[in-house]
Backbone as JSON, one array per atom type, in Angstrom:
{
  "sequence": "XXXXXXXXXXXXXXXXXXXXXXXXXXXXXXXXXXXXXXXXXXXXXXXXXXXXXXXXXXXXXXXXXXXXXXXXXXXXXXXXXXXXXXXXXXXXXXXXXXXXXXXXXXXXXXXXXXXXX",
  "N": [[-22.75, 2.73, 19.13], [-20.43, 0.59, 18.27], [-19.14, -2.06, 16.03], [-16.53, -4.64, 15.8], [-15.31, -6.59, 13.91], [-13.47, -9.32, 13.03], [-11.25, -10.83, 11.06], [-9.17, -13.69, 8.81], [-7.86, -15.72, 10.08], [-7.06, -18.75, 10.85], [-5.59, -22.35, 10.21], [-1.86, -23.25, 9.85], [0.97, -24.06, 8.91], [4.19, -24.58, 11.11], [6.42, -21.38, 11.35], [4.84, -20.37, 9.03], [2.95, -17.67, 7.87], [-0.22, -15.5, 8.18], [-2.61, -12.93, 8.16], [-4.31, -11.02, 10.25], [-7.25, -9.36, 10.34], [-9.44, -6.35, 11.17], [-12.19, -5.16, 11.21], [-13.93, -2.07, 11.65], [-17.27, -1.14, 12.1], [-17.63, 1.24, 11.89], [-16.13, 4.85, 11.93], [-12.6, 4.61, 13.32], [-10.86, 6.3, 14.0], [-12.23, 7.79, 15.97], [-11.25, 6.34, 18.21], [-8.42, 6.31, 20.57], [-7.05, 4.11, 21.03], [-6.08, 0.87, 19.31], [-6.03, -2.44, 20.03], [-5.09, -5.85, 19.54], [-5.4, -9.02, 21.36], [-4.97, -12.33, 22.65], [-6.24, -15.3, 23.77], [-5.35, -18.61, 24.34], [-6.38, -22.07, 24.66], [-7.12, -22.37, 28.34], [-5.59, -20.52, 29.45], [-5.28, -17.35, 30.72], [-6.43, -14.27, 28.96], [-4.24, -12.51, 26.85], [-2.23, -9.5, 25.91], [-1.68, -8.73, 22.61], [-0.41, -7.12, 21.16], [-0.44, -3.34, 20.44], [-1.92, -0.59, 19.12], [-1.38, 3.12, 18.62], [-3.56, 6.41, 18.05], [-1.84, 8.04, 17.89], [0.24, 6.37, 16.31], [2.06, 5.11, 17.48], [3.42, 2.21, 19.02], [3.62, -0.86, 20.18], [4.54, -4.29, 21.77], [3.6, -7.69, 23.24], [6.41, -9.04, 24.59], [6.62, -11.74, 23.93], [5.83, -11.82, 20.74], [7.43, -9.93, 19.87], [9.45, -8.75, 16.76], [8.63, -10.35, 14.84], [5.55, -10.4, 14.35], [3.25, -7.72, 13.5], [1.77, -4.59, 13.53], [-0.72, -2.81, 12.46], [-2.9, 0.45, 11.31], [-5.7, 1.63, 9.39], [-7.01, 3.89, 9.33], [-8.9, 5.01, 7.14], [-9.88, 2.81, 6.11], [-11.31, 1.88, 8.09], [-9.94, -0.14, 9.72], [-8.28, -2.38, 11.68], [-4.61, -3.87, 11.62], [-3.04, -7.17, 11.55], [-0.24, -8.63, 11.21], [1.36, -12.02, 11.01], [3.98, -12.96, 11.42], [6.62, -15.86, 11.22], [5.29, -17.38, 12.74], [4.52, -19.94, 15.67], [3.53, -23.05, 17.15], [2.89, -22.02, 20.05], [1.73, -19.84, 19.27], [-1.15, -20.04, 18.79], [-4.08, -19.96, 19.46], [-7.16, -18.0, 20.24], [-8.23, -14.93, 18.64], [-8.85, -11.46, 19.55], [-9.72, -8.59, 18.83], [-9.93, -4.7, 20.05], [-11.13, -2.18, 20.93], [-11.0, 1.44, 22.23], [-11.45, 4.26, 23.61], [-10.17, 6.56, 25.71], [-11.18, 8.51, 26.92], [-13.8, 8.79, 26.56], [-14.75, 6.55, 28.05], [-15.22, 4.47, 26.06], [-15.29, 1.39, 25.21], [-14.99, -1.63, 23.19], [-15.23, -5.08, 21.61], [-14.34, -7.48, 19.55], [-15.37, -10.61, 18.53], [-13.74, -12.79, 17.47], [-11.17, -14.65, 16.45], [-9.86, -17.42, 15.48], [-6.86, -18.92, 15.42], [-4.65, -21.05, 14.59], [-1.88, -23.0, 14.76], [-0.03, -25.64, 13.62], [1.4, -28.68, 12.66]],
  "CA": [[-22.3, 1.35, 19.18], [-19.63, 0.08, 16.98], [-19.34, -3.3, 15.98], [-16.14, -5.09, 15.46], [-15.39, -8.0, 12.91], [-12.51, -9.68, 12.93], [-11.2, -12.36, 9.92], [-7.86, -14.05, 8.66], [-7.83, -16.44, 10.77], [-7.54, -19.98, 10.24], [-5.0, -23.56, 10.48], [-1.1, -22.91, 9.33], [1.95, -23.98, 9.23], [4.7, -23.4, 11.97], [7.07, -21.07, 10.13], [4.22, -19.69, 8.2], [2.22, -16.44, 8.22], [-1.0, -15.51, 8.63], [-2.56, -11.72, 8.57], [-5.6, -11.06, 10.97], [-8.07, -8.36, 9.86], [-10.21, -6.13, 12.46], [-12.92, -4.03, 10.12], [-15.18, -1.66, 12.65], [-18.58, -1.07, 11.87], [-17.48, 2.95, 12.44], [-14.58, 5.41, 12.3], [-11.95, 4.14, 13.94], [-10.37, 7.52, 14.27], [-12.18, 8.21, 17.33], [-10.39, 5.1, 19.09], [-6.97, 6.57, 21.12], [-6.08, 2.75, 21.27], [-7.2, -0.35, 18.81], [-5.02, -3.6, 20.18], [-5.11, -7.24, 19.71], [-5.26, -9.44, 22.05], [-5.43, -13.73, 22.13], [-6.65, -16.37, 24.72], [-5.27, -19.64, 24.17], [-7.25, -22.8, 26.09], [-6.75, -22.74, 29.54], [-4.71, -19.6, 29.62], [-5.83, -15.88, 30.76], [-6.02, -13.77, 27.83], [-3.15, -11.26, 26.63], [-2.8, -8.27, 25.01], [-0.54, -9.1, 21.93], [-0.3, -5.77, 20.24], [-1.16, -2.64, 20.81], [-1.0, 1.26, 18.34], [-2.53, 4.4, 19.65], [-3.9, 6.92, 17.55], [-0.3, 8.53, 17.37], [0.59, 5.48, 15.47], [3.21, 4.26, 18.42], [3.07, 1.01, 18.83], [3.91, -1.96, 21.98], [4.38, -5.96, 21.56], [4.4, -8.65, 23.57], [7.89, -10.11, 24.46], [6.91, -13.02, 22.84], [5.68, -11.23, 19.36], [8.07, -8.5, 18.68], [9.8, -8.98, 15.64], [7.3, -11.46, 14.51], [4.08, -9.96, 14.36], [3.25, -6.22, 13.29], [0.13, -3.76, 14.04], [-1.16, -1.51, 11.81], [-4.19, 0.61, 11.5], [-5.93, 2.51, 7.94], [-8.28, 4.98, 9.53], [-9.66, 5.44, 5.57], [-10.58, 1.91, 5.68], [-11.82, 1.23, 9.62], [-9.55, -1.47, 9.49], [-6.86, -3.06, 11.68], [-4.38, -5.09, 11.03], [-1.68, -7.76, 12.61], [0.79, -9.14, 9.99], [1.91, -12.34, 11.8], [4.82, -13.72, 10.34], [7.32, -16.87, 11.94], [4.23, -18.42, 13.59], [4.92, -21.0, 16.29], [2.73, -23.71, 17.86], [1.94, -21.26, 20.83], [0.43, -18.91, 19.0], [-2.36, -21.06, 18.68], [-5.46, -18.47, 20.41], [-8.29, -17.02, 19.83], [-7.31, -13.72, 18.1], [-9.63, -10.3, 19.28], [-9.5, -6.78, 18.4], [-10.17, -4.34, 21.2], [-11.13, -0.75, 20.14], [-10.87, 2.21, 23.53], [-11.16, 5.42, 23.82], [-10.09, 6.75, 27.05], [-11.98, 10.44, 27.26], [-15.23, 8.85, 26.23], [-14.58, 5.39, 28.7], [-15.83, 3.85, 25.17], [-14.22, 0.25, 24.9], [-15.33, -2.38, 22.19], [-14.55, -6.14, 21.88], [-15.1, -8.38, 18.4], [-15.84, -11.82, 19.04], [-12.24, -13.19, 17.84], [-10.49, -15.55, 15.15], [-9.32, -18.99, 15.57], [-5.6, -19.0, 14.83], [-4.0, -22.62, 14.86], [-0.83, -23.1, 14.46], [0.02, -27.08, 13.75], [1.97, -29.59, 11.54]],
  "C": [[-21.45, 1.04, 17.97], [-19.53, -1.69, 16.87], [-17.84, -3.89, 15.5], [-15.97, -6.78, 15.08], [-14.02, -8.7, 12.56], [-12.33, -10.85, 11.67], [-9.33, -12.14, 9.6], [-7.67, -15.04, 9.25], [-7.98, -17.92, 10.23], [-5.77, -21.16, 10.74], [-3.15, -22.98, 8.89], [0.04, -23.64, 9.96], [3.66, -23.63, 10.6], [6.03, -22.56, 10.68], [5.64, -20.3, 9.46], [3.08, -18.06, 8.41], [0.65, -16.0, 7.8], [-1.4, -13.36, 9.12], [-4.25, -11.37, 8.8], [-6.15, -9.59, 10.1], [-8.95, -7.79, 10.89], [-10.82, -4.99, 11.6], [-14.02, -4.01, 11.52], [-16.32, -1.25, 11.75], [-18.54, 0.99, 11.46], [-16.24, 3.38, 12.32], [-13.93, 4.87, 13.47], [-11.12, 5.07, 14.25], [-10.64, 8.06, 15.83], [-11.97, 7.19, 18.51], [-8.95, 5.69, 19.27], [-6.18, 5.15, 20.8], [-6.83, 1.23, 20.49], [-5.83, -1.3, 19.77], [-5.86, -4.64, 19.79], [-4.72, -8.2, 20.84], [-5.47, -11.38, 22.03], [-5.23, -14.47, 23.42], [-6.0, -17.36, 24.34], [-5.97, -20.52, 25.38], [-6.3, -22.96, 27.15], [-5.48, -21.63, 30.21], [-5.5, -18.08, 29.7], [-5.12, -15.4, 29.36], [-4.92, -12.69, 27.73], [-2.84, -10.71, 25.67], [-1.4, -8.91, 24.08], [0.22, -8.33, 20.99], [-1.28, -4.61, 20.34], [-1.13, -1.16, 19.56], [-2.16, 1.95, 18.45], [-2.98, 4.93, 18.25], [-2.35, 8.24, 17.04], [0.02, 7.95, 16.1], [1.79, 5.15, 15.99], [2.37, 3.28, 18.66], [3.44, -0.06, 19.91], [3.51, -3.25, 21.51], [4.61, -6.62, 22.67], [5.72, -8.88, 24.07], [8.53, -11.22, 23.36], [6.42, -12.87, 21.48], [6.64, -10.46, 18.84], [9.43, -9.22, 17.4], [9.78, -9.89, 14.97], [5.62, -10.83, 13.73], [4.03, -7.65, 14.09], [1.38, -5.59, 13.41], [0.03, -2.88, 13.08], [-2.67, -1.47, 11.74], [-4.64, 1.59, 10.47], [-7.55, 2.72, 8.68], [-9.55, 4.97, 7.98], [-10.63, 3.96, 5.91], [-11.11, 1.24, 7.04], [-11.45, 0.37, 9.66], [-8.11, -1.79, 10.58], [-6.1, -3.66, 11.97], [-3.34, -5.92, 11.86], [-1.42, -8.73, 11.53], [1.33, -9.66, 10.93], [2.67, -13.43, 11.17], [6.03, -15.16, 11.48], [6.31, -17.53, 12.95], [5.42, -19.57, 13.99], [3.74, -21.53, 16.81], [2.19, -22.56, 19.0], [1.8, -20.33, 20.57], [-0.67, -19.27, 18.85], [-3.44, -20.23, 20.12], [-6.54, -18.23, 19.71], [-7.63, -15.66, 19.92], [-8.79, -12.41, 18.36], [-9.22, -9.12, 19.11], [-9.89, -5.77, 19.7], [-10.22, -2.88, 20.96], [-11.55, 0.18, 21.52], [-11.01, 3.34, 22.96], [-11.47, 6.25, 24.89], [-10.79, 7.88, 27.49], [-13.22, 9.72, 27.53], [-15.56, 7.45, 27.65], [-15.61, 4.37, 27.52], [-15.27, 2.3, 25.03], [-15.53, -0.89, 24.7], [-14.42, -3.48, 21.89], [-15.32, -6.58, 20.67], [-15.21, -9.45, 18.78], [-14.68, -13.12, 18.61], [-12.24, -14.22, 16.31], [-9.69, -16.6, 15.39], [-7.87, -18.7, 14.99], [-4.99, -20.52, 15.35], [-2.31, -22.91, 14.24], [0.36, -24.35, 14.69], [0.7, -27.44, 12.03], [1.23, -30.46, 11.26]]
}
C-alpha cells in the first residue's frame, strides 16, 4: 500500500503561481506513470499532467506552457510548477500513481487550488 499526500495548494492570484507537491509514502520508482489530475465543481475530473517513468511527459491543451510535471525518484516526490494561473484552474488538485504490469493504481485525496481576485 502506498499512501499519497499531496500539498501546495491554496487561494492566489490570477497571473500568479502556485507549485503542488505529491510526496508517496514509498518508492515512486516502481510507478510507470505518476499524473495529476483536477475536478473543478460540477465538472468531471481531468487528467492535467502526466510523466512516465521515461521522464516523457503530456499536458492538457489547456496547461501546456503554463504548468510543468516533474518527478525526484530520490525524494518520492512529484511535482506540478503552475505558473500564469487563471480563474479556471480553480479544482481540486490529485496525484495519481500506476503501474501498469502490477495493475497497481493509487489516488491522494487532493489540494484545493483557487484561483480568485
Amino acid at each position: 500500500q502506498v499512501h499519497l499526500v499531496e500539498s501546495g495548494g491554496g487561494l492566489v492570484q490570477p497571473g500568479g503561481s502556485l507549485r503542488l507537491s505529491c510526496a508517496a509514502s514509498g518508492s515512486i520508482s516502481r510507478f510507470n506513470d505518476m499524473a495529476w489530475y483536477r475536478q473543478a465543481p460540477g465538472k468531471q475530473r481531468e487528467l492535467v499532467a502526466r510523466i512516465m517513468s521515461s521522464g516523457s511527459t503530456n499536458y492538457a491543451d489547456s496547461v501546456k506552457g503554463r504548468f510543468t510535471i516533474s518527478r525526484d525518484n530520490a525524494k518520492n516526490t512529484v511535482y506540478l510548477q503552475m505558473n500564469g494561473l487563471k480563474p479556471e484552474d480553480t479544482a481540486v488538485y490529485s496525484c495519481r500513481a500506476q503501474n501498469y504490469y502490477l495493475s497497481a493504481d493509487y489516488w491522494g485525496q487532493g489540494t484545493q487550488v483557487t484561483v480568485s481576485s
